[in-house]
Every structure is written in C-alpha cells, then in structure tokens.
XYZ file of C-alpha atoms in Angstrom:
484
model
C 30.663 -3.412 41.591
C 33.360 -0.861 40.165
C 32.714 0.584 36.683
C 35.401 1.069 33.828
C 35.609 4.423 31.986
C 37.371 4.749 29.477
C 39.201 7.701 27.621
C 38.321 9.493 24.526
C 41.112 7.265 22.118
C 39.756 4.554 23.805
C 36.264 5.432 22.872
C 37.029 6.189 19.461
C 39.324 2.618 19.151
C 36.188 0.832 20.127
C 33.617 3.041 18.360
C 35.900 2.241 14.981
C 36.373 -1.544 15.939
C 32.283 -1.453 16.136
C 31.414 0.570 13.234
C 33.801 -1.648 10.801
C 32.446 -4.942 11.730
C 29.245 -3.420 11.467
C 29.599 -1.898 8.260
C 31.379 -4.946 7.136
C 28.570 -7.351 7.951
C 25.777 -4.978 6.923
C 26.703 -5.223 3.068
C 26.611 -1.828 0.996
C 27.014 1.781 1.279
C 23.361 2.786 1.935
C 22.853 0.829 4.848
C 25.461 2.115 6.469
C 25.385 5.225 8.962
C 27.576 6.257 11.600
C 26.187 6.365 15.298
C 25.109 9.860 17.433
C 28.383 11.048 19.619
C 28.740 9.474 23.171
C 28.449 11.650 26.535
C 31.839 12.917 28.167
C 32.314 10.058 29.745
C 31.407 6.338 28.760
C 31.343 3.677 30.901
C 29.753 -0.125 30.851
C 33.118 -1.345 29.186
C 32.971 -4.985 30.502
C 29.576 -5.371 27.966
C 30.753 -3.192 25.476
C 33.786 -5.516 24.936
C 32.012 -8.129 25.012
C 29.243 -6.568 22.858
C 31.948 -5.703 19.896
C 33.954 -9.671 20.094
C 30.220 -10.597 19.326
C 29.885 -8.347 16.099
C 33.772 -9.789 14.992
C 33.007 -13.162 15.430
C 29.014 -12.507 13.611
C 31.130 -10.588 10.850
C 33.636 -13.004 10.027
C 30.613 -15.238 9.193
C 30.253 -13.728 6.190
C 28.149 -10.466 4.620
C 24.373 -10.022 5.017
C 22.511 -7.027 3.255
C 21.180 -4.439 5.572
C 21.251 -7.124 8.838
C 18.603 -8.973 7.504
C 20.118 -12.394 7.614
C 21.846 -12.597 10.899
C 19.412 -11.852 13.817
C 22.248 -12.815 15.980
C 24.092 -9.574 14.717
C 21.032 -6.979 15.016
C 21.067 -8.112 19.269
C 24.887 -7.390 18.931
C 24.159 -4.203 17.595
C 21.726 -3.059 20.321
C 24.099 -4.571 23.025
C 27.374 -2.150 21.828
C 24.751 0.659 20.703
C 22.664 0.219 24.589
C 26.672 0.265 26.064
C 28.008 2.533 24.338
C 25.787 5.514 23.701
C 23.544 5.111 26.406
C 24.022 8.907 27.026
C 22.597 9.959 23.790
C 19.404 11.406 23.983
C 17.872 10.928 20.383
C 17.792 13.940 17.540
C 17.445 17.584 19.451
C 14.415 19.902 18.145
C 12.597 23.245 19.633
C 10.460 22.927 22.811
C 7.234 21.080 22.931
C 4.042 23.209 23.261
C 3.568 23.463 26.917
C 0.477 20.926 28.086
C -2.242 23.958 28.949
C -1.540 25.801 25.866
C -2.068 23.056 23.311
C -4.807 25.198 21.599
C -3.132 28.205 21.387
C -0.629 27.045 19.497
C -0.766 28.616 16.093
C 1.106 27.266 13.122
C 3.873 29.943 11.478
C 2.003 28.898 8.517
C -1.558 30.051 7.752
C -2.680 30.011 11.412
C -6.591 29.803 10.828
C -5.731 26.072 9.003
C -6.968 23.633 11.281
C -9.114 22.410 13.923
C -8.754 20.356 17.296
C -12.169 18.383 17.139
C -11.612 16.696 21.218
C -10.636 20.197 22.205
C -12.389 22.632 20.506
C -15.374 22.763 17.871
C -15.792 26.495 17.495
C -13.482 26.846 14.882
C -14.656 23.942 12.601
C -18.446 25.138 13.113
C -17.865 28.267 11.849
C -15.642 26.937 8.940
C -18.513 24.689 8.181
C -21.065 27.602 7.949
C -18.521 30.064 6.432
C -18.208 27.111 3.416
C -22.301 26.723 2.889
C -22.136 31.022 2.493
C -19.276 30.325 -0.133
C -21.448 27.807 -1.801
C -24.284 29.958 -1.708
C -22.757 32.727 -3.287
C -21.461 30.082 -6.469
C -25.039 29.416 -6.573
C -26.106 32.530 -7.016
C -23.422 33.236 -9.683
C -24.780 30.044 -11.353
C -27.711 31.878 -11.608
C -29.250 28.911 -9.305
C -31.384 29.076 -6.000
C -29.061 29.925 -3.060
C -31.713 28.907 -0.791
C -31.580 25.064 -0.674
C -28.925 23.639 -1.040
C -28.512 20.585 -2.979
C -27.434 17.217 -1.655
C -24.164 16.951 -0.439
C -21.771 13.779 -0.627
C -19.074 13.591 1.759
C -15.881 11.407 1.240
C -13.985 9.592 4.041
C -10.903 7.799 2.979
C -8.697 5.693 5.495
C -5.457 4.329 6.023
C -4.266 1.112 4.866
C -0.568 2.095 3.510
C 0.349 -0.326 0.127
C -3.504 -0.979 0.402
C -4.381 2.782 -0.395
C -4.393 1.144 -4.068
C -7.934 -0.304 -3.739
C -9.275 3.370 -2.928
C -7.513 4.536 -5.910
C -9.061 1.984 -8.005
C -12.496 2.270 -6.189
C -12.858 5.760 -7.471
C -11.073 5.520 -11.234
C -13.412 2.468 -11.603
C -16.636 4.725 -10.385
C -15.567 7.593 -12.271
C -16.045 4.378 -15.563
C -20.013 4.440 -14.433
C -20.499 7.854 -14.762
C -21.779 8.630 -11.140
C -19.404 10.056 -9.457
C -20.194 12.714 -7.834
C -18.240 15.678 -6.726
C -17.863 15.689 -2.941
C -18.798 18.479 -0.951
C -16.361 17.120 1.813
C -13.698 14.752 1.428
C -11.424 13.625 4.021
C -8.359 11.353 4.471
C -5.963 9.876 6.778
C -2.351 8.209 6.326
C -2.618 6.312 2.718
C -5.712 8.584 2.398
C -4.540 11.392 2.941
C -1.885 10.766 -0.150
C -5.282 9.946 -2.406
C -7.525 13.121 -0.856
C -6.117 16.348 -2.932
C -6.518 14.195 -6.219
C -10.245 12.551 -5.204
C -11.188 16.313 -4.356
C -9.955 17.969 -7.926
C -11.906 15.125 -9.503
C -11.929 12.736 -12.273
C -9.274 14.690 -14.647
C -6.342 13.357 -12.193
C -7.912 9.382 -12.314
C -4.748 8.943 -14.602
C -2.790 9.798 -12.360
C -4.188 8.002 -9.398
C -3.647 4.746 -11.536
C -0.279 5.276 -12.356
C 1.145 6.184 -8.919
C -0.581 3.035 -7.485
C 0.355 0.512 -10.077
C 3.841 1.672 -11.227
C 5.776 2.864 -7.421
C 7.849 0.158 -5.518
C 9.084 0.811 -1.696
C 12.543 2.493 -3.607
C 9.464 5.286 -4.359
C 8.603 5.668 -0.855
C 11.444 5.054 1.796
C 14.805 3.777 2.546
C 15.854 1.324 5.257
C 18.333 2.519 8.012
C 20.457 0.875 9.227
C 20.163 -0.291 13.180
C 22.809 2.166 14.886
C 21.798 4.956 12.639
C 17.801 4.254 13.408
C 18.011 3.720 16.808
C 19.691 6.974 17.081
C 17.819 8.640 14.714
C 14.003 9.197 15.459
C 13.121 6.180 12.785
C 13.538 2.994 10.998
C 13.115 4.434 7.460
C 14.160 7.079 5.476
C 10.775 8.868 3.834
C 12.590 11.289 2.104
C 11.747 9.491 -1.083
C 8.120 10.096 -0.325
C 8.614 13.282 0.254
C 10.011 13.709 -3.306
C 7.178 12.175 -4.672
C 4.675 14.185 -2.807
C 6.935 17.572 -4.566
C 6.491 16.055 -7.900
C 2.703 15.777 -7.583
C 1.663 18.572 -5.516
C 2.725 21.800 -7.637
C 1.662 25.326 -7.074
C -1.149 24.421 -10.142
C -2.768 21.936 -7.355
C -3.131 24.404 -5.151
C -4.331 27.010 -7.317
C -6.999 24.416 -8.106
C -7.592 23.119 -4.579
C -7.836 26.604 -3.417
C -10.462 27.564 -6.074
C -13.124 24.601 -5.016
C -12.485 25.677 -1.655
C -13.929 29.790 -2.346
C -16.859 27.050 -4.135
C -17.434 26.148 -0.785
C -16.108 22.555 -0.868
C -13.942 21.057 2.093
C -10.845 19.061 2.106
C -9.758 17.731 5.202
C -6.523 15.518 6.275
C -5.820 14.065 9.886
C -2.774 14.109 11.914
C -1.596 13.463 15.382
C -0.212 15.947 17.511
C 2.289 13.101 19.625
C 3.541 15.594 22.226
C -0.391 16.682 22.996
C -1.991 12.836 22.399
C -5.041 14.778 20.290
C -5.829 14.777 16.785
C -5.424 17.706 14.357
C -7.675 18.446 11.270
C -5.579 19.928 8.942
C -8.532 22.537 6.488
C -5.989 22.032 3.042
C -8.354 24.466 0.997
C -8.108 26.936 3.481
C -3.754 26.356 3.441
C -4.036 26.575 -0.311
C -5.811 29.764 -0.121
C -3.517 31.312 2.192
C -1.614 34.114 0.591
C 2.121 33.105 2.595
C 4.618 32.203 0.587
C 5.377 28.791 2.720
C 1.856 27.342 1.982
C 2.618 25.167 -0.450
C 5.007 24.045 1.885
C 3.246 23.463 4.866
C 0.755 21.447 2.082
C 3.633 19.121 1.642
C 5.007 18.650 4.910
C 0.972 17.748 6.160
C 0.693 14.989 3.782
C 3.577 12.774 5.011
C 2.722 13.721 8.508
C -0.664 11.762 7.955
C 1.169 8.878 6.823
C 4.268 8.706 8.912
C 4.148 5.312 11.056
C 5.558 6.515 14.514
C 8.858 4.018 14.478
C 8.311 3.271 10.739
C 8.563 7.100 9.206
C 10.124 10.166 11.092
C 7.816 12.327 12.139
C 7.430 15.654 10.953
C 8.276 18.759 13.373
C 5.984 21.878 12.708
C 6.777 25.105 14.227
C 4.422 26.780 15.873
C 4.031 30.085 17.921
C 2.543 30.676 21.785
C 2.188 34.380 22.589
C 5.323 35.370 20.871
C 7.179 32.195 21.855
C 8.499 29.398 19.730
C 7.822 25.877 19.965
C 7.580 22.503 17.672
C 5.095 19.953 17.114
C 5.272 16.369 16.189
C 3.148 15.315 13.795
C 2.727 11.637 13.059
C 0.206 9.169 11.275
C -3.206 10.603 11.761
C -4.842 6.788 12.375
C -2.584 6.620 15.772
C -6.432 8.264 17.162
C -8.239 7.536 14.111
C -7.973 5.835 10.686
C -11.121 7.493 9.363
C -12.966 10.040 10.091
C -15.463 13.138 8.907
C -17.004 15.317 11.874
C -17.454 14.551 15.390
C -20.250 13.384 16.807
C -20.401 16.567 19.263
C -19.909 18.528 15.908
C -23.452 16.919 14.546
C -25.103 18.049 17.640
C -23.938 21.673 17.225
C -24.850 21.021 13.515
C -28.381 19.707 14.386
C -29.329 22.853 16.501
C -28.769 25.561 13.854
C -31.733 24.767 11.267
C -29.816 26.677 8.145
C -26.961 23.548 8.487
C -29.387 20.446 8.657
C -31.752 21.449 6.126
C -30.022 19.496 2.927
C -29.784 15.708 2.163
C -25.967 14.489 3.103
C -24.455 11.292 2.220
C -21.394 9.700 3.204
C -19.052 6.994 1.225
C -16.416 5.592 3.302
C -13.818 3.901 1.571
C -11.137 1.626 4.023
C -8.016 0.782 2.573
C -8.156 -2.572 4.112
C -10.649 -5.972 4.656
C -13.787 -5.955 7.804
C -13.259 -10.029 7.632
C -10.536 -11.569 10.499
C -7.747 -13.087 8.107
C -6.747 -16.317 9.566
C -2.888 -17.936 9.763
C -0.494 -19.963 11.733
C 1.250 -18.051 13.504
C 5.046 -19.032 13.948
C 6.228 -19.310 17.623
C 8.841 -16.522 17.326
C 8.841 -13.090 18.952
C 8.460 -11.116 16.185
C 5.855 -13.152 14.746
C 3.936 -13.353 17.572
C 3.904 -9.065 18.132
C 3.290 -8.296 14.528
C 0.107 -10.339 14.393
C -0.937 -9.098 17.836
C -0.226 -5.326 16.611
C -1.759 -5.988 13.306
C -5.172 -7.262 14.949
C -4.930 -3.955 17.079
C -4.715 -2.155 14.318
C -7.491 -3.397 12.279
C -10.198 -3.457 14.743
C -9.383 -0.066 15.742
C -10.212 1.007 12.071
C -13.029 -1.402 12.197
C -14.368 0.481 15.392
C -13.838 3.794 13.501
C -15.826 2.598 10.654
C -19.069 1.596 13.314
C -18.431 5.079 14.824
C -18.791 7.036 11.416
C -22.175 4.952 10.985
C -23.139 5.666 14.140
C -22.889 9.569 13.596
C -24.415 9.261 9.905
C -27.433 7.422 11.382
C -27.825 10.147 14.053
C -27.854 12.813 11.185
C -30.244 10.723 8.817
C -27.337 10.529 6.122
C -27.177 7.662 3.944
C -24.453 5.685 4.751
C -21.956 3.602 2.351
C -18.996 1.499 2.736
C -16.545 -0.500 0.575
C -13.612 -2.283 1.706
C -11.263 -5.165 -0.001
C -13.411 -8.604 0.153
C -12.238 -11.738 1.282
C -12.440 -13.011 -2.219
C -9.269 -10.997 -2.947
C -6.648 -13.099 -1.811
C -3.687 -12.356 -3.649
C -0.278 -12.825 -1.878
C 0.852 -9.898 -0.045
C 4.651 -10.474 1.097
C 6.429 -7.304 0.322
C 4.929 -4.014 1.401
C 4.365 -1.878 -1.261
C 5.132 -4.615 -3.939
C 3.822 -3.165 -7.888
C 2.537 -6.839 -8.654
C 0.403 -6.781 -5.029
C -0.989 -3.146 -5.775
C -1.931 -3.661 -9.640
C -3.821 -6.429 -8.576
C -5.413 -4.514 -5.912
C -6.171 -1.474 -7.779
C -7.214 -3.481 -10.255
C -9.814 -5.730 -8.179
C -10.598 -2.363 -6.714
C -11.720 -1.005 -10.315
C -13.415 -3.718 -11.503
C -15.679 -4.061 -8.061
C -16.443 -0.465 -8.740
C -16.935 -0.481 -12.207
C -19.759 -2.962 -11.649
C -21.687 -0.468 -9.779
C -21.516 -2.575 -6.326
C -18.754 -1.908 -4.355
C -21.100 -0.099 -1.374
C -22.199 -1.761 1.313
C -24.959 -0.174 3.900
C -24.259 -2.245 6.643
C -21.195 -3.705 8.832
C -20.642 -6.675 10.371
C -23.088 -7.125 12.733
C -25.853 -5.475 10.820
C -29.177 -6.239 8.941
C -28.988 -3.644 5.262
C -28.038 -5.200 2.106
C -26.089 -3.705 -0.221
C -27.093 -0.978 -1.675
C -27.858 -1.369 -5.396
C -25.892 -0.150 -8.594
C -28.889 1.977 -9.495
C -29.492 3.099 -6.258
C -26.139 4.801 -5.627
C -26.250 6.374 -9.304
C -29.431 8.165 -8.429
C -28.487 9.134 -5.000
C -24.750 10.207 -7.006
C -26.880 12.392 -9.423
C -28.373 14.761 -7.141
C -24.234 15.717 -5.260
C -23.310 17.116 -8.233
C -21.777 20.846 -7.732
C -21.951 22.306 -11.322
C-alpha cells in the first residue's frame, strides 16, 4: 500500500493541531512540553490524522490535569507521538564504553573511586587492606594497640524509595539506646544510598535524617512529564528537584568530614548500575571526598541520584569517562536493578579469608531493608496496569528478599554475626501516594519506636530457625564497634 508524505508546513500544521489539543486537555503549564523534531521526511499520515481527530474529539471533553483522567487521551498521545516522530531517536549523548573495555574505563573524576565486584576484585582488596593500615595508624595515634583490631560493624542499607523512612527512623531511634555503634563499613543502594553519607558521619546529623523523612512531599523529589515530552525524553519524571535537595545537604563541610573518617580507615560505599555494561559499580565515596579535583564534590552529587534513579521513573545520569585517551559516557541508573543490598562479594570473602592479617577481628553486619520480608496480599483489579504493577512489584521484592539470604549466606561463611530489620506486617498504614509526609512520619516513626525498644534485629529470615536477637545482646555486641 502507497504511503503519504507530507511537507514541512504540513508537518508543522499537524504538529501545532497536536500539541494544542494536547496542551489543552493536559491542564497547566508544567505539564506541558513540546515534542523532539521529526526526521526529513514524515510519513504514516493516514494514522496520524486519525491519531490527532482522536485528541480533538478527547479534548473537547473537557480538561484533565497532567492526562491523568482520560486514559483514552494518553493512547491518543502515543498513536500521533508513534506516527509522527517515529524517526526520533531519543536524547543524543557521547559514545558508550566499548563492550571489552568496560574496566578500563576511568572516570574524569577521581579515577581510583570505585570498584567492579563481577569483574574485578583487585582493586577493592587492596582498598580493603589499604583502610585496616589507615586504621592502624589512628590507633597508634590513639596511643592504642595497632595490632588487633577491634570489632568491626558493617552497615548495609537497601532500597525501598518513600520507604527509606523506616531506615532513617531505625537508626535515630537506636542512636535513643545508646548503642550505636560507629560502622567500620556502611553501604547503601537507591533510598540508601540518600541515608549512607549521614548514617556514616554519625549520630550529630539524626536531626536531620528526621526532618528530611518526615517533612519532604514528591514536589521535593520530582516532577511529572508530560507523555510527548517523556517519551521523547529518556524519562517519566523530572528529578531535578532531588537533585536540589541532594546540593542543599551535601556541602563541601560533608565532605571534609566524610573524607576525614575515611584517612580513619572507615568505608563508605554506594551502588550503581552501569546500563550500557549490565554490571554493578561500587562507588568508594571517602575515597571521592578525599580526592583533591575540584569536581569531587560534584561527582559526590551526581552518584547519589544515580543510585536512586528508577530506569523509566528518573533519568539516568551520564558520567564521562576516559579509554586510552578517548572519550566516552556511562549510564548510571538505580543500583538495585543487580542488587538492592549489598556489602562484599562472596568471591571477595574468599580472597579475604586467605590473607590471615584481614580475618583476624570479630565483624558484624546490620542490614536494614527499606521494605517488609512478609507477601502483602490484595485483589488485584482485572486491568492492564494493575495486573503489571503487582507482577513487577512481586519481582521486585523477592529480588531484594534473595539479596537479603545472599548477604546471610556470605556473613555465615565469614563467622559474622548477622542482623536484620525490616518494616513488620503489623505496620499497616495506608500507602496510596508515593512519597506522601503522613505515610513516611508514620513510618519513620514506627521505625523509631521498634528501635528504640532495643528489638528491631532479627537473626534469621524466613525460612530459618534463630530468634531474635535480644535488646541486651545487640548493646553488648554494639559496645565493642566503637572507633574512638
């Protein structure tokens, strides 16, 4: 069958015809974008006429805000987006790191600053030992024995977006016992890797902790597209206000601080994905805070939204990076696409278990998900979008679920005492807006409390035999982490 093209004022006749009965149905100025530019030459005119007499007729319905009341209108919208910029090819950046030189890659930012723990565990070994000789030496300055070192506590904190205010509130509320300890490692991923700078520095930013979680709405942490502009676009939302929030919070003073527990020897670690390569990326923030280039802070800032951008959800964050003298550009995107919590490698323990002077101190690990163990039942409605969301949410939890068993699996394997907490299923308070301030005071709050009763630790999973560990018991084991 014969296609139709069509000229450039006929293009931009049906483009405008388009855009006003989209903008005039979609309600006010901020959900409004124009569309990407179409090829030289646009055809599929039969269904983009009929595409655009679908948006008039939907638009002289009446006015929805930001297409969320007339589903009818959003398939109207991908029909004349699908006919009539078919040719565009989404947002242009720099060249993707070529497949066989992944690891050689090296960041235009501090390039010693992170690890590729499925690719490569060199590097992370001998940032591991290069942090117990940093310790040492604050020993010895401490006037203390340099040759044991004391029981360490490591720190694993997950995803679980609106939910990362039950790990807030899990550590405020622990902080209210007095046993805290100060971890030698603390990691975090997506919503935990937005909590991980301030669990590091301690209990002196607890205030803040509790404020950001109880007092930010979703205006504090994105802004919806609208259709043409997101499906042309490399998102659905706008993070940009995230982003400001992240420069409000994380000022050169953090990383002065940050930097300074690092030379202690202490480790903070956040978790992104490298989408282009399919591998995970371990981001060493003490070591970016220590770096002497002027961009650090920078790069600190663009890592933390990278952890937490929702591929789809959140644009993803494009890194530049250098391959013998070449340029090229990563994308970064939520860290829990390959894992929603982690610590080391199991591969990394082995390596760990054969050089005496690494295994010879007491370890602990807390692991704190931002999310329930228990399946959550409902009735699902018979609709499309129903039906996927619960389908991908299920995905989504059992793959942190299956992280969790994993990190228990490697602390058993390296005799460290293992401890989880994660939201009960006596916490039931509706959740219907993501990000809603009533939804995470309550959860930070239910969070505290549970913590503040010295209980919030569990030994065991689903599936096995330990109790929960006891108030006192985690209050003597706490004693012993601390790094004076």
């Amino acid at each position: 069958m014969a296609t139709r093209s069509f000229s450039r004022a006929s293009w931009d006749r049906r483009q405008q015809i388009g855009m006003d009965a989209v903008a005039s149905a979609a309600g006010p100025p901020e959900c409004r974008a124009a569309p990407c530019g179409p090829p030289a030459g646009v055809t599929r005119a039969t269904v983009a006429e009929d595409s655009l007499r679908v948006i008039e007729s939907v638009s002289r319905r009446g006015r929805s805000r930001c297409l969320q009341d007339y589903p009818v209108l959003v398939i109207a919208n991908l029909l004349v987006f699908s006919a009539l910029l078919g040719g565009c090819v989404g947002l242009p950046r720099r060249a993707a790191v070529p497949a066989d030189a992944t690891q050689l890659a090296i960041p235009s930012t501090c390039p010693q600053s992170r690890f590729w723990p499925n690719l490569d565990l060199g590097l992370l070994y001998r940032d591991a030992a290069a942090s117990d000789e940093r310790e040492r030496a604050t020993l010895v300055a401490q006037g203390r024995n340099p040759g044991a070192l004391p029981p360490a506590a490591f720190l694993a904190i997950s995803g679980g977006s609106d939910a990362g205010a039950f790990g807030a509130g899990i550590l405020v509320g622990w902080t209210a016992t007095g046993t805290r300890p100060r971890f030698k490692v603390v990691t975090g991923v997506s919503a935990g890797a937005l909590i991980a700078p301030f669990a590091f520095l301690g209990p002196q930013y607890d205030d803040l902790l509790q404020r950001v979680s109880v007092s930010i709405g979703p205006r504090d942490i994105f802004r919806i597209r609208n259709l043409i502009r997101a499906i042309a676009s490399d998102a659905f939302a706008d993070d940009a206000p995230l982003a400001s929030l992240i420069k409000k919070y994380i000022t050169p003073d953090i990383l002065v601080s940050i930097a300074k527990e690092y030379e202690r020897g202490r480790i903070l670690l956040i978790g992104t994905t490298d989408l282009d390569a399919r591998q995970p990326v371990v981001w060493n923030m003490g070591a970016i805070a220590s770096c002497k280039d002027p961009t650090a802070l920078s790069l600190f800032r663009k890592i933390m939204p990278a952890s937490a951008s929702i591929p789809g959800v959140f644009p993803p964050v494009m890194l530049n990076v250098d391959v013998n003298g070449r340029q090229y550009q990563e994308m970064h995107v939520d860290g829990g696409v390959l894992s929603q919590v982690f610590l080391f490698p199991s591969s990394f323990l082995r390596v760990l278990t054969r050089d005496y002077s690494l295994n010879t101190r007491e370890r602990s690990v807390f692991a704190i998900r931002n999310g329930r163990i228990d399946a959550s039942w409902m009735s699902v409605p018979r609709h499309t979008t129903s039906v996927a969301d619960r389908a991908l949410s299920a995905l989504i939890d059992t793959k942190g679920i299956n992280d969790l068993y994993r990190l228990k699996v490697i602390a058993d394997q390296g005799h460290e005492d293992f401890n989880v907490a994660y939201i009960g299923g006596e916490f039931d308070y509706p959740h219907n807006t993501p990000f809603a301030p009533d939804y995470m005071r309550r959860l930070f709050d239910y969070a505290y409390e549970l913590a503040k009763s010295g209980r919030p630790w569990h030994k065991s999973l689903p599936g096995d035999e330990s109790a929960t560990v006891s108030a006192d018991g985690v209050g003597e084991a706490n004693a012993r982490h601390s790094l004076d």
